[in-house]
Coordinates of C-alpha atoms in Angstrom, one line a residue:
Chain C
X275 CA -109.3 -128.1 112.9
X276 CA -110.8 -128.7 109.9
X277 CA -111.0 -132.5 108.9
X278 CA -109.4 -134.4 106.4
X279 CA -111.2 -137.1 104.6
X280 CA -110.8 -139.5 101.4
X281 CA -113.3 -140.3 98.7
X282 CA -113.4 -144.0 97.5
X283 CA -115.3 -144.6 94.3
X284 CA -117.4 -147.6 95.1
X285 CA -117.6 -150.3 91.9
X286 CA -120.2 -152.9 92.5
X287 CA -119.0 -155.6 89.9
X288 CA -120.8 -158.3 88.6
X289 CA -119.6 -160.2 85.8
X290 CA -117.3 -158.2 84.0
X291 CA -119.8 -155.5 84.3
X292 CA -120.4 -152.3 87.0
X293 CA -123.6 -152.3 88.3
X294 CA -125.6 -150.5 91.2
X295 CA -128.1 -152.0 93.7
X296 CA -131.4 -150.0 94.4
X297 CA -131.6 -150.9 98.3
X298 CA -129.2 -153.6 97.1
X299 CA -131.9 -154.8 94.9
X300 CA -132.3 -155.0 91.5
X301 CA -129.4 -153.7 89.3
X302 CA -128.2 -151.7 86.1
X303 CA -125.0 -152.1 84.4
X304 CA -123.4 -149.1 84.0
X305 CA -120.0 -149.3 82.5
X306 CA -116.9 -151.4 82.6
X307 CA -114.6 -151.4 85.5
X308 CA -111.0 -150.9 84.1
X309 CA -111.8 -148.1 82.2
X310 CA -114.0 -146.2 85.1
X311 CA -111.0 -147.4 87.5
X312 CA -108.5 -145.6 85.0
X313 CA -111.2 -142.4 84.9
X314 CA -111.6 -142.1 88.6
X315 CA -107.7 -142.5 89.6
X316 CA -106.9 -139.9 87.1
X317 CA -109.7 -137.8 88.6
X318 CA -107.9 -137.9 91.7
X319 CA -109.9 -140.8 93.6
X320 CA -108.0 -141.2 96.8
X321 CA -109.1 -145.0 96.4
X322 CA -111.4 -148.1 95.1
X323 CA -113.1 -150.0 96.6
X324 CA -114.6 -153.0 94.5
X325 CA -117.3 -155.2 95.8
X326 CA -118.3 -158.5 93.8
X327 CA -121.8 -158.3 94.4
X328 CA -123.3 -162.1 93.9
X329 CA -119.7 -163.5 95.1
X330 CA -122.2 -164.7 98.3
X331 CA -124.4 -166.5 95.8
X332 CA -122.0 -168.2 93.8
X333 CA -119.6 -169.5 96.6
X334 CA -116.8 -167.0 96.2
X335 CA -115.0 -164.1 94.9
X336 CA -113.7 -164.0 91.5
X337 CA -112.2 -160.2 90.6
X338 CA -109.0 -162.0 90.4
X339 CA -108.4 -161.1 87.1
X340 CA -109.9 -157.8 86.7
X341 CA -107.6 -156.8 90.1
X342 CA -104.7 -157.9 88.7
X343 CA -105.0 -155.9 85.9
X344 CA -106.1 -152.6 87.6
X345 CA -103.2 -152.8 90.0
X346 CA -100.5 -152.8 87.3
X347 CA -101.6 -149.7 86.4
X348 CA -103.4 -148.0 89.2
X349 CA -101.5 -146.8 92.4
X350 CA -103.7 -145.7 95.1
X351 CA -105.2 -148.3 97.6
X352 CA -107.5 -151.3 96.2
X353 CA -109.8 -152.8 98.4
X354 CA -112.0 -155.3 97.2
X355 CA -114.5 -158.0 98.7
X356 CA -117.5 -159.7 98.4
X357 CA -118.0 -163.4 99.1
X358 CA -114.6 -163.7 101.1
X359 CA -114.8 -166.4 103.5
X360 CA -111.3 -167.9 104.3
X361 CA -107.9 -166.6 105.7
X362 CA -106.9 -168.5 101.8
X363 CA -109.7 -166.1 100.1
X364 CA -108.2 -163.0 101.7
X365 CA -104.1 -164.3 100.6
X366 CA -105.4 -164.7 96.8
X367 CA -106.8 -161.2 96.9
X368 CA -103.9 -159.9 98.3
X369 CA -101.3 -161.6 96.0
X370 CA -103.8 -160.6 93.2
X371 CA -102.5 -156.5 93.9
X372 CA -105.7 -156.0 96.6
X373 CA -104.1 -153.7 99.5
X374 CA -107.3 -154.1 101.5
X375 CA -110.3 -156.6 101.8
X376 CA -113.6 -155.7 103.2
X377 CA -115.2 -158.3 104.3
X378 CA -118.9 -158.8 105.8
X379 CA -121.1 -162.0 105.7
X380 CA -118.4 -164.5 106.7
X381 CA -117.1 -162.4 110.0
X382 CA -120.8 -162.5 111.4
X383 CA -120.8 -166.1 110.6
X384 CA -117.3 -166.6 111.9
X385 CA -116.2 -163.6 113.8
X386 CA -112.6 -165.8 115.0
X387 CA -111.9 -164.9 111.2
X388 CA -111.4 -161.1 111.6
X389 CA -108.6 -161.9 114.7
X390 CA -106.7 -164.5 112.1
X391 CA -106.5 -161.6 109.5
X392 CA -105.2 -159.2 111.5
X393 CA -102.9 -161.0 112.6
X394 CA -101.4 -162.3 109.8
X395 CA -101.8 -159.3 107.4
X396 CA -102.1 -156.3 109.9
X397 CA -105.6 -154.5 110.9
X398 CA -104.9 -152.0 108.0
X399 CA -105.8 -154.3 105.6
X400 CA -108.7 -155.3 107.2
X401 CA -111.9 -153.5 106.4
X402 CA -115.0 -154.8 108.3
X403 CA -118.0 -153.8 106.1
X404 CA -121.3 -153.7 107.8
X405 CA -124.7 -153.3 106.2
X406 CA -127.0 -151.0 108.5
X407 CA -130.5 -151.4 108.4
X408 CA -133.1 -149.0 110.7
X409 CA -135.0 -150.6 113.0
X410 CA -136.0 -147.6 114.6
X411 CA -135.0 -144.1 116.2
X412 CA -131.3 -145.0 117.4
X413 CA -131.3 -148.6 116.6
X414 CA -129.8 -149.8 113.4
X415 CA -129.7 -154.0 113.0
X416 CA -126.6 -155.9 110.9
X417 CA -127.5 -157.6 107.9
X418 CA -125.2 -159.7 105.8
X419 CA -126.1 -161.0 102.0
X420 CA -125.5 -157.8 100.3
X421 CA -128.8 -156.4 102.7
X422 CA -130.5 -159.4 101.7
X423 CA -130.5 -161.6 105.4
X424 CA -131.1 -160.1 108.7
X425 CA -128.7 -161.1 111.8
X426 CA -131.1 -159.5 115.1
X427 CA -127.3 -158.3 115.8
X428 CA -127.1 -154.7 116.8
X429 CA -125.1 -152.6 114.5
X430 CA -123.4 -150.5 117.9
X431 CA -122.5 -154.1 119.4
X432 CA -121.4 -155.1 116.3
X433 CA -118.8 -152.4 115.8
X434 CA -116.9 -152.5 119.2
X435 CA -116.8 -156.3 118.8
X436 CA -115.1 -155.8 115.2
X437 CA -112.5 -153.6 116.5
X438 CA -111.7 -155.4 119.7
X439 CA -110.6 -158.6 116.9
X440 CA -108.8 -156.5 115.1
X441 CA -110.3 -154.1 112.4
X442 CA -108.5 -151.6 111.0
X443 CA -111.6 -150.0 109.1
X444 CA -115.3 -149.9 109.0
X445 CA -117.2 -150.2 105.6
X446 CA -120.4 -148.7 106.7
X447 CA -123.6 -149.0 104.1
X448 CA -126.9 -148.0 104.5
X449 CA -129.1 -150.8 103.5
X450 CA -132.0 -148.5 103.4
X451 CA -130.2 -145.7 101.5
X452 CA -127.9 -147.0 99.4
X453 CA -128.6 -146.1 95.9
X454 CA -131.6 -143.7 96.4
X455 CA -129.2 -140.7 95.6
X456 CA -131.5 -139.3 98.8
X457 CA -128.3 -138.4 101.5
X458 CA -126.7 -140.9 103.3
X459 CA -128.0 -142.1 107.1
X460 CA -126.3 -139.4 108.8
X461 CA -127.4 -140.8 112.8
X462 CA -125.9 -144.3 111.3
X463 CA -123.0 -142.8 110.7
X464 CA -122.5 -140.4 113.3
X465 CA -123.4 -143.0 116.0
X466 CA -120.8 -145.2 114.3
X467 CA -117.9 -142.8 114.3
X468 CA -118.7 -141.9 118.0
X469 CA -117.9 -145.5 119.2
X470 CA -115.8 -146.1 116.8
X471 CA -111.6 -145.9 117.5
X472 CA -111.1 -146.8 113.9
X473 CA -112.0 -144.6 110.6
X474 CA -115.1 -145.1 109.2
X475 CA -116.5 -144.6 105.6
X476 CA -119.6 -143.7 105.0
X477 CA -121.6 -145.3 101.9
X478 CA -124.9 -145.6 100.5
X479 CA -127.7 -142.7 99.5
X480 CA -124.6 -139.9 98.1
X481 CA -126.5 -137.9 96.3
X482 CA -124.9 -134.4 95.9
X483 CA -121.4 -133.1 97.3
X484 CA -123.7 -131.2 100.1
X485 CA -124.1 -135.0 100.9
X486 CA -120.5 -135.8 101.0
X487 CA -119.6 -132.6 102.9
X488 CA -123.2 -133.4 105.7
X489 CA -121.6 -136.6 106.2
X490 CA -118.2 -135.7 106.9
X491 CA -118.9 -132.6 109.2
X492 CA -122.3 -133.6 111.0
X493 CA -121.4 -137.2 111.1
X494 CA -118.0 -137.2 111.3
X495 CA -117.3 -139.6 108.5
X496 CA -113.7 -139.8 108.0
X497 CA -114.0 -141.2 104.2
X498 CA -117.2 -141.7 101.3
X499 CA -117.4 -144.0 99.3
X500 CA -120.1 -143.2 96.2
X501 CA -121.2 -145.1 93.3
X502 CA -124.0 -144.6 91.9
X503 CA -123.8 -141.0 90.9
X504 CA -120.2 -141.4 90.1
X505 CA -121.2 -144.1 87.2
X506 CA -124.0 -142.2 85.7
X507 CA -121.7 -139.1 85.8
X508 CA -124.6 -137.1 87.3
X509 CA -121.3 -135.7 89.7
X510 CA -117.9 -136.0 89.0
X511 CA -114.7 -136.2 91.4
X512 CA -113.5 -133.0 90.4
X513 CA -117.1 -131.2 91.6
X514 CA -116.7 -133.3 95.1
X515 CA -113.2 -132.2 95.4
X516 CA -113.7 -128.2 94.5
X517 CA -116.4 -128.0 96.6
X518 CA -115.0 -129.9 99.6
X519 CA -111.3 -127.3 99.3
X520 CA -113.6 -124.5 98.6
X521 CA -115.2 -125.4 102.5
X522 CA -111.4 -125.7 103.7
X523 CA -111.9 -129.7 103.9
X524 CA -107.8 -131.6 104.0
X525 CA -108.3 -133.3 100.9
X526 CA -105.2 -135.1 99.2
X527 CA -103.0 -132.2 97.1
X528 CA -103.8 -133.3 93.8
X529 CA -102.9 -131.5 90.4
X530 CA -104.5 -133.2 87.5
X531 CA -101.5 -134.2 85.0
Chain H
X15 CA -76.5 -162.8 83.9
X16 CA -78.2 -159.1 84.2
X17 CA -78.3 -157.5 87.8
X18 CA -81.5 -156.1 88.5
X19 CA -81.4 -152.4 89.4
X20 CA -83.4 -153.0 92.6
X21 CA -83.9 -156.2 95.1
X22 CA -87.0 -156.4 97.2
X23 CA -86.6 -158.2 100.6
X24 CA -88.9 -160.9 100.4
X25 CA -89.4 -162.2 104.1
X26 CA -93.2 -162.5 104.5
X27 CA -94.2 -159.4 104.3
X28 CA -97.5 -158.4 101.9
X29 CA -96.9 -155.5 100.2
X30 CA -93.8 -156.5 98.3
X31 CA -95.8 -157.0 94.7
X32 CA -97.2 -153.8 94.9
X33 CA -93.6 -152.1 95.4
X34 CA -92.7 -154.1 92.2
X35 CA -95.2 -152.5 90.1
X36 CA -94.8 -149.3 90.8
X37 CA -90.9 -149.8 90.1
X38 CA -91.8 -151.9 86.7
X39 CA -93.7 -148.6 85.8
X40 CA -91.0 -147.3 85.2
X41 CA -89.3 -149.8 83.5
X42 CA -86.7 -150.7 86.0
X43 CA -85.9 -154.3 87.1
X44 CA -86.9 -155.7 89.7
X45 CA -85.9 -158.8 91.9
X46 CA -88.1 -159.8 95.1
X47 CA -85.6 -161.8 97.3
X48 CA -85.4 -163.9 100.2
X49 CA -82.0 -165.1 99.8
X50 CA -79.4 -163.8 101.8
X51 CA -76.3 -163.9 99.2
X52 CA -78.4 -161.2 96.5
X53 CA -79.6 -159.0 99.4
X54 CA -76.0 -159.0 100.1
X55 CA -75.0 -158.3 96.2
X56 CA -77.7 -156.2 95.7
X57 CA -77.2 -152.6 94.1
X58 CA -80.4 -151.4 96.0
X59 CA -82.4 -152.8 98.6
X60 CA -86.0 -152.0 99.7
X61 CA -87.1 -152.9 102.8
X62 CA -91.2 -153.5 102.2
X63 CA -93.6 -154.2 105.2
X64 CA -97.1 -154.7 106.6
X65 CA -98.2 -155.8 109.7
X66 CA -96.2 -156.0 113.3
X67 CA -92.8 -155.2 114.5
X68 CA -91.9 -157.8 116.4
X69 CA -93.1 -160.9 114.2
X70 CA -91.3 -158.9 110.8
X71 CA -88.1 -159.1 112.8
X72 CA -88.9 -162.1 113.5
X73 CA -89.1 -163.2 110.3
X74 CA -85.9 -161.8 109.1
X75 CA -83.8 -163.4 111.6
X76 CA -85.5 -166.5 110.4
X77 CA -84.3 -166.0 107.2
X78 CA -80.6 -165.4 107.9
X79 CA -81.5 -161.3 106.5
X80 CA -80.1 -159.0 109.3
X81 CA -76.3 -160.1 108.5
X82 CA -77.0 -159.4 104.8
X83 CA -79.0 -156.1 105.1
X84 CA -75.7 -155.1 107.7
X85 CA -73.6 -155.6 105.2
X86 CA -75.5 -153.8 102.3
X87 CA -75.5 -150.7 105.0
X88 CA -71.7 -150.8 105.4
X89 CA -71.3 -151.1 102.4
X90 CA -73.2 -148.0 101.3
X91 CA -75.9 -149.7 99.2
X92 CA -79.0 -147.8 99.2
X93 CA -81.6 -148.9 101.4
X94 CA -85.1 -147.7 101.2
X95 CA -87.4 -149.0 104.5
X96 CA -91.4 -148.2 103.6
X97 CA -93.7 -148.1 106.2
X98 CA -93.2 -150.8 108.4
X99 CA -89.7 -151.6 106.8
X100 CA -88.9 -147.8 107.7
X101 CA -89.9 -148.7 111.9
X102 CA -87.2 -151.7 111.3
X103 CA -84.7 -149.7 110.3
X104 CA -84.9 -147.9 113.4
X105 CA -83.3 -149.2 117.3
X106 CA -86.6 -150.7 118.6
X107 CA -90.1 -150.7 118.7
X108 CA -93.1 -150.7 121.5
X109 CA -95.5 -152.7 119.6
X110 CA -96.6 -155.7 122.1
X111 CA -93.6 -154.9 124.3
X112 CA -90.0 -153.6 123.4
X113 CA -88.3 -155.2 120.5
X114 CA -85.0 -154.2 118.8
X115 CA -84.7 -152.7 115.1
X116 CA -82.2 -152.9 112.7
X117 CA -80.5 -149.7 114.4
X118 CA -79.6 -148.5 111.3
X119 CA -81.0 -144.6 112.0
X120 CA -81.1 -144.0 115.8
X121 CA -84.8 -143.6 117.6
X122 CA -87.6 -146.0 118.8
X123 CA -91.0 -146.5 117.0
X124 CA -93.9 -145.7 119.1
X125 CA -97.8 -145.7 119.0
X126 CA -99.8 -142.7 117.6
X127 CA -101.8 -140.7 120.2
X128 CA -102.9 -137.8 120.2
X129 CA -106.0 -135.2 119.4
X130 CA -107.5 -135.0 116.5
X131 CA -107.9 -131.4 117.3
X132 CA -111.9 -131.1 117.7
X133 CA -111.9 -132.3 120.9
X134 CA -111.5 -136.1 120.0
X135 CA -108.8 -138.1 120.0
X136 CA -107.2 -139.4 117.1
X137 CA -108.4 -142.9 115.2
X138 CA -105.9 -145.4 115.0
X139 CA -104.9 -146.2 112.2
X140 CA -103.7 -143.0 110.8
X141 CA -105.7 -144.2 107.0
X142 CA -105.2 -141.2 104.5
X143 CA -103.5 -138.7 102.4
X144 CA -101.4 -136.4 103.7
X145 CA -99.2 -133.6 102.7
X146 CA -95.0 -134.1 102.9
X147 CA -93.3 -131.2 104.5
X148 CA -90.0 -129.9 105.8
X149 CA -89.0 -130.1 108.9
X150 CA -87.0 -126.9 108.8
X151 CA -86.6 -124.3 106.2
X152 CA -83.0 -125.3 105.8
X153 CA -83.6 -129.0 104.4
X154 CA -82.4 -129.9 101.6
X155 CA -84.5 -132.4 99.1
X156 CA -81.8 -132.2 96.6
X157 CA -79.9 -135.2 97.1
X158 CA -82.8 -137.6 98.4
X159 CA -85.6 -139.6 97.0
X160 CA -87.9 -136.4 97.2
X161 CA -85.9 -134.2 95.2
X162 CA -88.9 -135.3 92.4
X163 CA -91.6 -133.5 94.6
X164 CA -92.9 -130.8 96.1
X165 CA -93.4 -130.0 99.3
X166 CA -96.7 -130.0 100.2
X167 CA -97.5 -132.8 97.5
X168 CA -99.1 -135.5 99.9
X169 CA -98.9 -139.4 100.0
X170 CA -101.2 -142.5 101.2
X171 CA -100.6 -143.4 104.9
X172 CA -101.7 -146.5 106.4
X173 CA -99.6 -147.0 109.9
X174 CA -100.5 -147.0 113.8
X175 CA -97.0 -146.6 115.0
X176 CA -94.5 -143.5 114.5
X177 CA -91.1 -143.0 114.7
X178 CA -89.6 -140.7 117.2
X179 CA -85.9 -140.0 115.7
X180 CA -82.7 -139.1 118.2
X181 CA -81.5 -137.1 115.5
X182 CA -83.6 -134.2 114.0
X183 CA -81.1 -134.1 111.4
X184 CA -81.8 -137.7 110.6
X185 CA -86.2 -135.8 109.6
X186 CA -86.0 -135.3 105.8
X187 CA -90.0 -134.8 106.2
X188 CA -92.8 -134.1 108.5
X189 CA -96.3 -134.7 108.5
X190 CA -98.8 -133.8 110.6
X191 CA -101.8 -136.0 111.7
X192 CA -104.1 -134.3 114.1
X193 CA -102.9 -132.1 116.5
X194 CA -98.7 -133.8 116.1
X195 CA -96.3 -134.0 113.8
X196 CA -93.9 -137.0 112.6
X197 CA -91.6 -138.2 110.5
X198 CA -93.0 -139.5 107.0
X199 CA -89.6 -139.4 105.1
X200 CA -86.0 -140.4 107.6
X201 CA -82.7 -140.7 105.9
X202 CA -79.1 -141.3 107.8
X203 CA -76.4 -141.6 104.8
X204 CA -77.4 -144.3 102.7
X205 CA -80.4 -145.7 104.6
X206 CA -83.7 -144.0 104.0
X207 CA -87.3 -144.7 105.2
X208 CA -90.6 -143.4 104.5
X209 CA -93.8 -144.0 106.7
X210 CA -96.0 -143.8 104.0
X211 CA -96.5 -146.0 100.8
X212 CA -94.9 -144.7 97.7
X213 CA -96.8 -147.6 95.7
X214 CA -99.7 -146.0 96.6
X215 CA -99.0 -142.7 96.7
X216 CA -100.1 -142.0 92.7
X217 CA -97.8 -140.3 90.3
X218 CA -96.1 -138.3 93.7
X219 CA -95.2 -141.8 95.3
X220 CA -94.2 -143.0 92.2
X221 CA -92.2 -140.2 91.7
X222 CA -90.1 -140.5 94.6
X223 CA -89.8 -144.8 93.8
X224 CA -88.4 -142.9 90.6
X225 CA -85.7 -140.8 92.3
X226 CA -85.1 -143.9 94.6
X227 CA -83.3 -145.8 91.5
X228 CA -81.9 -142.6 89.6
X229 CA -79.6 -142.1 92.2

């Protein structure tokens, strides 16, 4: 059977502006987020995902505002993190129109957290997002910080701890791809999804729609999420969505109005 | 005082503000409510819900809502369960041990299993967009909140349990997730439930929110 999977334009905001990491350092604006938001969910975008990427460095998360706005007219799944650290963090969000929050750096620091979310809010709006960084053939290591801190945590321990508290999805980035536009980690991911009872999307190093399709087939991502490509409009929904129906993929129906 | 056109059971449950919006899209007006007298009064009633069976029920005995939403049944009020708020509407539940519904459309609620087809089994939860279909050549979307869509036209799922329904003729839609099919829309007279998320199900999910009040 031929899979079905979902692709989640990925908005790194900071300020009021998008911007994309180069192995999550250095960055480039590249356009504002309500009106890509608009663009992509008219496209078709079978979600958002919305990271605030320095929320670690100043203390919290503040897409509050831009959220609210996007949900009132946006009706596909939100998910948003960055810098969330509290069981009150993750209620603002929500309230604010998020349907999910990824959240990476404060379960490692306080894994207890993932358990209190899912329980209050349900594991399906609880996306664990893990930053993957090589260490060698196999072995991948956890690092929080937006790929900035290491954690010697493995990322295959990590995962089947995360889903025993209660996740309900894995956020999975490549610290070492993510932004090269060179193909995403496809062992990362496909070692992932093998242990992995929960669905997984893949990010970081989408480069072409071959990538996108590799991923999904080889590795058995069951969702992408893509940014960098997406912003510069080197590839455009529409191209990742022919080409993915044209190779019998399940992708949502969707007829552009 | 101006009745809204649609009451939203407030009793804890997180996805209530998003069901507003997609209704205020439209331009229709909305009330989220936890008190028992408007659920009672209302002229339609949706049933929201995230999270687990047994403490949402919870919660709606706490807040004196059963009696009311009984009422609004027999009295032929529309009532429109989503996602979890469509497993409440059913006789019970097997999420962390057996706990009873609303029985207002006969069948239990159970956990998804299954193959994904490929030779794995299937990730719980079922996260994604799938396509609405009929159960039977013979069903008729005429009368019901997806007389706006097409079959085939697919919505946002986000669920680990199913229902299992007593009465086929109680399926108004399928949908298939890995190797199994389920019900995505239910509907017993006035009482109607769909597994998926109409708030988030883009201009077809809002459509159906749409036909929901037009009735």
């Amino acid at each position: 059977m031929i899979k079905n999977f979902r692709i989640i334009p990925r908005i790194d905001i900071k300020g009021v502006n998008v911007i994309k990491g180069i192995q999550m350092e250095g960055l480039r604006v590249m356009g504002d987020p309500s009106n890509l938001s608009e663009k992509y969910y008219q496209d078709g975008a079978d979600e958002l995902i919305f990271l605030d990427s320095v929320a670690t460095l100043y203390g919290r998360n503040h897409l509050h505002p831009l959220i609210e706005k996007i949900a009132k007219n946006i009706f596909i799944p939100i998910t948003v993190g960055g810098g969330i650290r509290s069981i009150e963090d993750v209620e603002e969000l929500l309230m604010s129109g998020a349907d999910k929050i990824a959240i990476n750096t404060a379960l490692v620091l306080n894994p207890n957290l993932i358990t209190k979310v899912a329980n209050r809010y349900g594991s399906q709006c609880l996306v664990v997002s893990i930053e993957a960084k090589k260490i060698n053939d196999g072995l991948w290591e956890v690092y929080t910080n937006n790929g900035r801190e290491r954690t010697n945590v493995m990322v295959s321990d990590w995962v089947r701890s995360v889903i025993q508290m209660g996740a309900g999805e894995i956020l999975l980035t490549s610290v070492d791809k993510d932004g090269t536009e060179k193909g995403f980690d496809y062992d990362l991911v496909g070692m992932v999804t093998s242990i992995s009872s929960v669905p997984v999307i893949a990010s970081g190093g989408m480069g072409s729609a071959e990538d996108m399709i590799k991923v999904v087939e080889f590795s058995n991502a069951d969702a992408i999420a893509v940014g960098a490509i997406l912003h510069k409009n080197k590839l455009t929904i529409n191209q990742m969505r022919k080409r993915a129906i044209e190779l019998n993929f399940n992708l949502r129906s969707y007829d552009h109005e | 005082m101006i009745m809204s056109d649609v009451t939203i059971i407030d009793y804890g449950s997180g996805n209530m503000l998003s069901v507003k919006r997609g209704f205020e899209y439209f331009g229709i007006m909305v009330e989220i409510s936890s008190d028992p007298a408007k659920v009672k009064n209302a002229k339609k009633i949706v049933l929201p819900g995230v999270g687990a069976f047994p403490s949402a029920m919870q919660a709606l005995y706490d807040r004196n809502l059963i009696k009311s939403i009984f009422d609004a049944a027999n009295s032929n009020v529309p009532i429109l369960g989503i996602c979890l708020g469509m497993q409440l509407l059913m006789d019970k539940s097997t999420e962390f041990g057996d706990t009873n519904g609303l029985g207002l459309i006969s069948g239990t609620v159970e956990k998804v299993i299954g193959n994904s087809g490929d030779g794995g089994t299937l990730k719980v939860p079922h996260i994604g967009w799938t396509p609405i279909l009929k159960l039977g050549k013979k069903t008729n979307w005429e009368e019901s909140i997806l007389r706006n869509i097409r079959v085939g036209q697919s919505a946002y799922f986000a669920h680990s349990y199913v229902a299992k329904l007593k009465n086929k003729s109680d399926c108004l839609a399928i949908s298939e997730y890995g190797d199994q099919g389920f019900p995505s829309v239910i509907r017993n007279r006035n009482i109607t439930g769909c597994q998926f998320h109409p708030e988030k199900s883009g201009q077809v999910g809002l459509n159906i929110l749409k036909a929901f009040c037009d009735k």
